[in-house]
């Protein structure tokens, strides 16, 4: 053996250049070769592939052509390495077992390998890999959060407590640590792969649960799944508690009684607390009583009783007046402060000919 | 004629000859072989040969840590390797003379 210790050759000038990181390409290729040798005892693998990273890095630094293009697929490289080292070629299925499953997956494995080799031969590939590697720690963190989110969601319905928050933080830290220490132990690697796959599968669900706040869920639940609670007037998925009619001239009306196309009164509420989702306790809305003594919840706007009781008052109008309608008929509702016997000039179209006059019916001064 | 097939038979001797004067790591050996004219030599074949010669006790090996990047594994020839190289030189000479003679055009003076 020569006693001179050669000076290690400096890496090429284009190392880590615009076309990507050659040492990264070398690491990938070396790892792929090692995995092709995985059926051999680990000390033999080390003997065969020890120093391979450095040798490949040198080769990679010489030119920007990806290694897979210059050396061929790692499987071929590994086979050549084996045969030159005087070892038997890899038995098909080898350490993976020779069962039906191994034979079935062998073809898929080869296809994937060819696809990857083809991808790696692309000019943009090293750059893409470089960027992906930069993003890797972000994935580790996200993976931890996703894997913690799953059991929290299943066990506690995803309620964000301090404990849940700390659990997620701990999982993120653990996941990053696992990512930092790249393990070579096969069963640990399988575990990491399984974790990655699970995190990818969980991701869309976690995203959906973040995007859809719970209130939307509650609203639709009330509207559809509980018919008893879906009485009232709903507009745009929200319950309406009061209505404000305006006449053709755009002036606010009071005491306007509304019926639907089944002839039923249109009531936003019937005074029960259940209808009144915005407030706790009894509804502050007050119905009117018609001349026959019937309580009418469908005369709008409904008046509001202040907190301490007392006389009900008109609620503030959403708009003082509206623009008059084009081609509106002569003012009809202004006739008398006490309502005329007919509620509408087009009485023929109304579901009921006339309604009993309500005592408070009047037209507010516009 | 397929040169790679010929190469296989002499790769051991070629690798030993290349590290005879100076130690080298894997890719270094590949480069020396190529610059000597064996351009078709495969990287993996050379690495495999180095490993096999090492396992056979014809080479010694040591690792040189690198400040940036992975460690390099250097190979150097030892006494056993020199013996082996000498044997292979002799048998190559005998073999090549025989083949030269065999392949020489008929009637041509040798």
Tab-separated table of N, CA and C in Angstrom, chain B:
chain	number	residue	atom	x	y	z
B	1	UNK	N	-16.093	-6.914	-32.531
B	1	UNK	CA	-15.970	-7.681	-31.287
B	1	UNK	C	-16.389	-6.805	-30.110
B	2	UNK	N	-17.091	-7.441	-29.191
B	2	UNK	CA	-17.584	-6.679	-28.061
B	2	UNK	C	-16.453	-6.419	-27.059
B	3	UNK	N	-16.023	-5.168	-27.025
B	3	UNK	CA	-14.882	-4.826	-26.179
B	3	UNK	C	-15.190	-5.011	-24.698
B	4	UNK	N	-16.484	-4.831	-24.350
B	4	UNK	CA	-16.803	-4.942	-22.925
B	4	UNK	C	-16.604	-6.372	-22.427
B	5	UNK	N	-16.818	-7.348	-23.344
B	5	UNK	CA	-16.600	-8.740	-22.951
B	5	UNK	C	-15.120	-9.002	-22.709
B	6	UNK	N	-14.281	-8.428	-23.590
B	6	UNK	CA	-12.822	-8.573	-23.422
B	6	UNK	C	-12.376	-7.923	-22.121
B	7	UNK	N	-12.989	-6.768	-21.881
B	7	UNK	CA	-12.612	-5.972	-20.726
B	7	UNK	C	-12.802	-6.742	-19.420
B	8	UNK	N	-13.900	-7.498	-19.394
B	8	UNK	CA	-14.230	-8.225	-18.159
B	8	UNK	C	-13.074	-9.093	-17.692
B	9	UNK	N	-12.432	-9.738	-18.664
B	9	UNK	CA	-11.361	-10.660	-18.319
B	9	UNK	C	-10.123	-9.973	-17.764
B	10	UNK	N	-9.921	-8.727	-18.168
B	10	UNK	CA	-8.670	-8.068	-17.759
B	10	UNK	C	-8.901	-6.949	-16.749
B	11	UNK	N	-10.150	-6.801	-16.329
B	11	UNK	CA	-10.443	-5.658	-15.457
B	11	UNK	C	-9.675	-5.746	-14.139
B	12	UNK	N	-9.577	-6.952	-13.601
B	12	UNK	CA	-8.834	-7.112	-12.346
B	12	UNK	C	-7.416	-6.586	-12.496
B	13	UNK	N	-6.759	-7.041	-13.548
B	13	UNK	CA	-5.370	-6.632	-13.768
B	13	UNK	C	-5.277	-5.133	-14.005
B	14	UNK	N	-6.235	-4.612	-14.790
B	14	UNK	CA	-6.211	-3.187	-15.111
B	14	UNK	C	-6.391	-2.334	-13.852
B	15	UNK	N	-7.320	-2.758	-12.999
B	15	UNK	CA	-7.576	-1.997	-11.773
B	15	UNK	C	-6.337	-2.061	-10.862
B	16	UNK	N	-5.780	-3.246	-10.737
B	16	UNK	CA	-4.593	-3.382	-9.888
B	16	UNK	C	-3.451	-2.507	-10.421
B	17	UNK	N	-3.307	-2.484	-11.740
B	17	UNK	CA	-2.224	-1.697	-12.339
B	17	UNK	C	-2.418	-0.212	-12.075
B	18	UNK	N	-3.675	0.219	-12.104
B	18	UNK	CA	-3.964	1.642	-11.943
B	18	UNK	C	-3.698	2.124	-10.511
B	19	UNK	N	-3.905	1.234	-9.532
B	19	UNK	CA	-3.651	1.650	-8.151
B	19	UNK	C	-2.258	1.221	-7.671
B	20	UNK	N	-1.462	0.679	-8.598
B	20	UNK	CA	-0.157	0.173	-8.188
B	20	UNK	C	0.741	1.291	-7.659
B	21	UNK	N	0.707	2.432	-8.355
B	21	UNK	CA	1.602	3.521	-7.963
B	21	UNK	C	0.965	4.497	-6.987
B	22	UNK	N	-0.328	4.611	-7.079
B	22	UNK	CA	-0.983	5.631	-6.267
B	22	UNK	C	-2.353	5.138	-5.836
B	23	UNK	N	-2.665	5.362	-4.561
B	23	UNK	CA	-4.004	4.973	-4.088
B	23	UNK	C	-5.063	5.784	-4.820
B	24	UNK	N	-6.244	5.250	-4.851
B	24	UNK	CA	-7.326	5.995	-5.492
B	24	UNK	C	-8.670	5.580	-4.948
B	25	UNK	N	-9.633	6.497	-5.052
B	25	UNK	CA	-10.994	6.127	-4.661
B	25	UNK	C	-11.734	5.722	-5.925
B	26	UNK	N	-12.927	5.201	-5.757
B	26	UNK	CA	-13.665	4.584	-6.848
B	26	UNK	C	-13.669	5.346	-8.153
B	27	UNK	N	-14.174	6.553	-8.108
B	27	UNK	CA	-14.326	7.276	-9.365
B	27	UNK	C	-12.972	7.702	-9.932
B	28	UNK	N	-12.035	7.909	-9.031
B	28	UNK	CA	-10.670	8.243	-9.429
B	28	UNK	C	-10.096	7.115	-10.287
B	29	UNK	N	-10.323	5.883	-9.846
B	29	UNK	CA	-9.847	4.715	-10.583
B	29	UNK	C	-10.524	4.635	-11.954
B	30	UNK	N	-11.835	4.928	-11.964
B	30	UNK	CA	-12.562	4.920	-13.241
B	30	UNK	C	-11.910	5.914	-14.211
B	31	UNK	N	-11.638	7.101	-13.702
B	31	UNK	CA	-11.045	8.141	-14.559
B	31	UNK	C	-9.683	7.718	-15.095
B	32	UNK	N	-8.881	7.116	-14.227
B	32	UNK	CA	-7.548	6.699	-14.683
B	32	UNK	C	-7.656	5.644	-15.785
B	33	UNK	N	-8.595	4.710	-15.604
B	33	UNK	CA	-8.775	3.665	-16.617
B	33	UNK	C	-9.211	4.287	-17.938
B	34	UNK	N	-10.119	5.273	-17.835
B	34	UNK	CA	-10.636	5.881	-19.066
B	34	UNK	C	-9.555	6.686	-19.768
B	35	UNK	N	-8.779	7.424	-18.982
B	35	UNK	CA	-7.748	8.241	-19.634
B	35	UNK	C	-6.651	7.349	-20.208
B	36	UNK	N	-6.542	6.122	-19.684
B	36	UNK	CA	-5.568	5.180	-20.256
B	36	UNK	C	-6.084	4.542	-21.533
B	37	UNK	N	-7.350	4.820	-21.867
B	37	UNK	CA	-7.880	4.311	-23.126
B	37	UNK	C	-9.051	3.355	-22.995
B	38	UNK	N	-9.328	2.911	-21.793
B	38	UNK	CA	-10.464	1.996	-21.613
B	38	UNK	C	-11.742	2.836	-21.416
B	39	UNK	N	-12.177	3.459	-22.508
B	39	UNK	CA	-13.261	4.427	-22.374
B	39	UNK	C	-14.612	3.800	-22.048
B	40	UNK	N	-14.775	2.543	-22.434
B	40	UNK	CA	-16.084	1.919	-22.253
B	40	UNK	C	-16.268	1.293	-20.885
B	41	UNK	N	-15.292	1.460	-20.019
B	41	UNK	CA	-15.377	0.785	-18.731
B	41	UNK	C	-16.558	1.363	-17.926
B	42	UNK	N	-17.322	0.456	-17.336
B	42	UNK	CA	-18.499	0.895	-16.596
B	42	UNK	C	-18.151	1.237	-15.160
B	43	UNK	N	-18.759	2.300	-14.667
B	43	UNK	CA	-18.496	2.731	-13.284
B	43	UNK	C	-18.697	1.590	-12.301
B	44	UNK	N	-19.872	0.974	-12.423
B	44	UNK	CA	-20.234	-0.040	-11.440
B	44	UNK	C	-19.312	-1.250	-11.524
B	45	UNK	N	-18.852	-1.552	-12.751
B	45	UNK	CA	-17.943	-2.688	-12.905
B	45	UNK	C	-16.653	-2.431	-12.142
B	46	UNK	N	-16.166	-1.205	-12.251
B	46	UNK	CA	-14.917	-0.857	-11.561
B	46	UNK	C	-15.103	-0.911	-10.049
B	47	UNK	N	-16.222	-0.320	-9.579
B	47	UNK	CA	-16.461	-0.334	-8.128
B	47	UNK	C	-16.577	-1.766	-7.627
B	48	UNK	N	-17.311	-2.566	-8.381
B	48	UNK	CA	-17.502	-3.955	-7.974
B	48	UNK	C	-16.175	-4.694	-7.939
B	49	UNK	N	-15.341	-4.417	-8.935
B	49	UNK	CA	-14.031	-5.064	-8.995
B	49	UNK	C	-13.165	-4.644	-7.800
B	50	UNK	N	-13.210	-3.347	-7.485
B	50	UNK	CA	-12.450	-2.860	-6.321
B	50	UNK	C	-12.893	-3.593	-5.057
B	51	UNK	N	-14.217	-3.728	-4.908
B	51	UNK	CA	-14.745	-4.397	-3.715
B	51	UNK	C	-14.301	-5.865	-3.670
B	52	UNK	N	-14.320	-6.482	-4.844
B	52	UNK	CA	-13.985	-7.901	-4.879
B	52	UNK	C	-12.498	-8.112	-4.589
B	53	UNK	N	-11.666	-7.244	-5.175
B	53	UNK	CA	-10.226	-7.367	-4.923
B	53	UNK	C	-9.921	-7.103	-3.453
B	54	UNK	N	-10.692	-6.175	-2.884
B	54	UNK	CA	-10.502	-5.887	-1.462
B	54	UNK	C	-10.881	-7.107	-0.629
B	55	UNK	N	-12.052	-7.697	-0.989
B	55	UNK	CA	-12.518	-8.872	-0.256
B	55	UNK	C	-11.541	-10.042	-0.408
B	56	UNK	N	-10.864	-10.080	-1.562
B	56	UNK	CA	-9.908	-11.165	-1.802
B	56	UNK	C	-8.573	-10.888	-1.121
B	57	UNK	N	-8.450	-9.709	-0.506
B	57	UNK	CA	-7.225	-9.389	0.222
B	57	UNK	C	-6.126	-8.815	-0.639
B	58	UNK	N	-6.477	-8.411	-1.882
B	58	UNK	CA	-5.461	-7.862	-2.773
B	58	UNK	C	-5.340	-6.345	-2.628
B	59	UNK	N	-6.303	-5.736	-2.003
B	59	UNK	CA	-6.275	-4.278	-1.817
B	59	UNK	C	-6.517	-3.977	-0.346
B	60	UNK	N	-5.951	-2.880	0.101
B	60	UNK	CA	-6.331	-2.379	1.415
B	60	UNK	C	-7.189	-1.144	1.181
B	61	UNK	N	-7.927	-0.781	2.178
B	61	UNK	CA	-8.840	0.340	1.971
B	61	UNK	C	-8.890	1.207	3.214
B	62	UNK	N	-9.126	2.472	3.025
B	62	UNK	CA	-9.273	3.391	4.170
B	62	UNK	C	-10.204	4.527	3.766
B	63	UNK	N	-10.802	5.063	4.767
B	63	UNK	CA	-11.807	6.107	4.506
B	63	UNK	C	-11.222	7.479	4.821
B	64	UNK	N	-11.393	8.407	3.921
B	64	UNK	CA	-10.935	9.777	4.151
B	64	UNK	C	-12.169	10.650	4.342
B	65	UNK	N	-12.316	11.209	5.551
B	65	UNK	CA	-13.484	12.057	5.773
B	65	UNK	C	-13.383	13.328	4.933
B	66	UNK	N	-14.516	13.754	4.470
B	66	UNK	CA	-14.552	14.964	3.655
B	66	UNK	C	-15.305	16.038	4.427
B	67	UNK	N	-14.806	17.262	4.377
B	67	UNK	CA	-15.469	18.336	5.125
B	67	UNK	C	-16.825	18.645	4.536
B	68	UNK	N	-16.888	18.602	3.211
B	68	UNK	CA	-18.184	18.821	2.581
B	68	UNK	C	-18.527	17.549	1.813
B	69	UNK	N	-19.680	17.027	2.117
B	69	UNK	CA	-20.108	15.846	1.388
B	69	UNK	C	-19.675	14.556	2.041
B	70	UNK	N	-19.959	13.460	1.360
B	70	UNK	CA	-19.739	12.127	1.927
B	70	UNK	C	-18.255	11.747	1.979
B	71	UNK	N	-17.976	10.742	2.787
B	71	UNK	CA	-16.593	10.258	2.933
B	71	UNK	C	-16.162	9.519	1.665
B	72	UNK	N	-14.854	9.556	1.446
B	72	UNK	CA	-14.316	8.825	0.299
B	72	UNK	C	-13.612	7.565	0.778
B	73	UNK	N	-13.821	6.513	0.001
B	73	UNK	CA	-13.164	5.255	0.340
B	73	UNK	C	-12.012	5.063	-0.636
B	74	UNK	N	-10.806	5.093	-0.119
B	74	UNK	CA	-9.620	4.930	-0.958
B	74	UNK	C	-9.159	3.484	-0.946
B	75	UNK	N	-8.581	3.071	-2.069
B	75	UNK	CA	-8.025	1.725	-2.173
B	75	UNK	C	-6.550	1.825	-2.527
B	76	UNK	N	-5.790	0.988	-1.898
B	76	UNK	CA	-4.373	0.923	-2.221
B	76	UNK	C	-3.959	-0.535	-2.373
B	77	UNK	N	-2.902	-0.737	-3.146
B	77	UNK	CA	-2.467	-2.120	-3.387
B	77	UNK	C	-1.622	-2.589	-2.198
B	78	UNK	N	-1.662	-3.858	-1.896
B	78	UNK	CA	-0.811	-4.404	-0.836
B	78	UNK	C	0.065	-5.521	-1.432
B	79	UNK	N	0.797	-6.171	-0.581
B	79	UNK	CA	1.757	-7.180	-1.067
B	79	UNK	C	1.044	-8.276	-1.858
B	80	UNK	N	-0.084	-8.690	-1.321
B	80	UNK	CA	-0.851	-9.739	-1.978
B	80	UNK	C	-1.303	-9.272	-3.361
B	81	UNK	N	-1.719	-8.004	-3.433
B	81	UNK	CA	-2.165	-7.441	-4.698
B	81	UNK	C	-1.045	-7.375	-5.707
B	82	UNK	N	0.156	-7.010	-5.238
B	82	UNK	CA	1.301	-6.929	-6.153
B	82	UNK	C	1.628	-8.299	-6.724
B	83	UNK	N	1.546	-9.299	-5.859
B	83	UNK	CA	1.762	-10.670	-6.335
B	83	UNK	C	0.765	-11.031	-7.418
B	84	UNK	N	-0.473	-10.717	-7.099
B	84	UNK	CA	-1.556	-11.039	-8.017
B	84	UNK	C	-1.344	-10.322	-9.345
B	85	UNK	N	-0.970	-9.062	-9.271
B	85	UNK	CA	-0.753	-8.262	-10.483
B	85	UNK	C	0.370	-8.865	-11.320
B	86	UNK	N	1.420	-9.259	-10.646
B	86	UNK	CA	2.552	-9.849	-11.359
B	86	UNK	C	2.130	-11.123	-12.099
B	87	UNK	N	1.363	-11.978	-11.403
B	87	UNK	CA	0.856	-13.196	-12.037
B	87	UNK	C	0.013	-12.860	-13.253
B	88	UNK	N	-0.848	-11.887	-13.074
B	88	UNK	CA	-1.763	-11.547	-14.165
B	88	UNK	C	-1.012	-10.929	-15.343
B	89	UNK	N	0.021	-10.158	-15.046
B	89	UNK	CA	0.841	-9.592	-16.124
B	89	UNK	C	1.417	-10.725	-16.982
B	90	UNK	N	1.972	-11.712	-16.277
B	90	UNK	CA	2.594	-12.820	-17.011
B	90	UNK	C	1.576	-13.556	-17.857
B	91	UNK	N	0.457	-13.868	-17.248
B	91	UNK	CA	-0.527	-14.651	-18.011
B	91	UNK	C	-1.102	-13.819	-19.145
B	92	UNK	N	-1.246	-12.484	-18.933
B	92	UNK	CA	-1.738	-11.637	-20.026
B	92	UNK	C	-0.753	-11.616	-21.187
B	93	UNK	N	0.511	-11.495	-20.866
B	93	UNK	CA	1.519	-11.462	-21.935
B	93	UNK	C	1.446	-12.751	-22.737
B	94	UNK	N	1.422	-13.853	-22.029
B	94	UNK	CA	1.375	-15.149	-22.719
B	94	UNK	C	0.113	-15.243	-23.559
B	95	UNK	N	-0.986	-14.816	-22.965
B	95	UNK	CA	-2.273	-14.914	-23.646
B	95	UNK	C	-2.307	-14.007	-24.869
B	96	UNK	N	-1.860	-12.780	-24.710
B	96	UNK	CA	-1.952	-11.828	-25.827
B	96	UNK	C	-1.011	-12.237	-26.959
B	97	UNK	N	0.148	-12.796	-26.579
B	97	UNK	CA	1.057	-13.264	-27.637
B	97	UNK	C	0.419	-14.386	-28.430
B	98	UNK	N	-0.212	-15.277	-27.711
B	98	UNK	CA	-0.880	-16.397	-28.374
B	98	UNK	C	-1.967	-15.902	-29.308
B	99	UNK	N	-2.775	-15.010	-28.806
B	99	UNK	CA	-3.907	-14.511	-29.611
B	99	UNK	C	-3.390	-13.683	-30.781
B	100	UNK	N	-2.354	-12.882	-30.532
B	100	UNK	CA	-1.751	-12.110	-31.629
B	100	UNK	C	-1.323	-13.045	-32.752
B	101	UNK	N	-0.647	-14.085	-32.313
B	101	UNK	CA	-0.131	-15.042	-33.283
B	101	UNK	C	-1.272	-15.698	-34.053
B	102	UNK	N	-2.293	-16.022	-33.297
B	102	UNK	CA	-3.444	-16.691	-33.884
B	102	UNK	C	-4.157	-15.803	-34.878
B	103	UNK	N	-4.247	-14.530	-34.550
B	103	UNK	CA	-5.030	-13.613	-35.370
B	103	UNK	C	-4.223	-12.966	-36.490
B	104	UNK	N	-2.924	-13.152	-36.474
B	104	UNK	CA	-2.098	-12.506	-37.495
B	104	UNK	C	-2.491	-13.032	-38.877
B	105	UNK	N	-2.499	-12.120	-39.891
B	105	UNK	CA	-2.875	-12.528	-41.250
B	105	UNK	C	-1.952	-13.644	-41.721
B	106	UNK	N	-2.501	-14.571	-42.446
B	106	UNK	CA	-1.735	-15.721	-42.906
B	106	UNK	C	-0.556	-15.273	-43.765
B	107	UNK	N	0.583	-15.863	-43.508
B	107	UNK	CA	1.769	-15.565	-44.283
B	107	UNK	C	2.534	-14.355	-43.827
B	108	UNK	N	1.894	-13.563	-42.974
B	108	UNK	CA	2.587	-12.364	-42.522
B	108	UNK	C	3.657	-12.754	-41.528
B	109	UNK	N	4.848	-12.199	-41.690
B	109	UNK	CA	5.912	-12.541	-40.747
B	109	UNK	C	5.626	-11.944	-39.371
B	110	UNK	N	5.842	-12.739	-38.361
B	110	UNK	CA	5.618	-12.241	-37.013
B	110	UNK	C	6.934	-12.028	-36.352
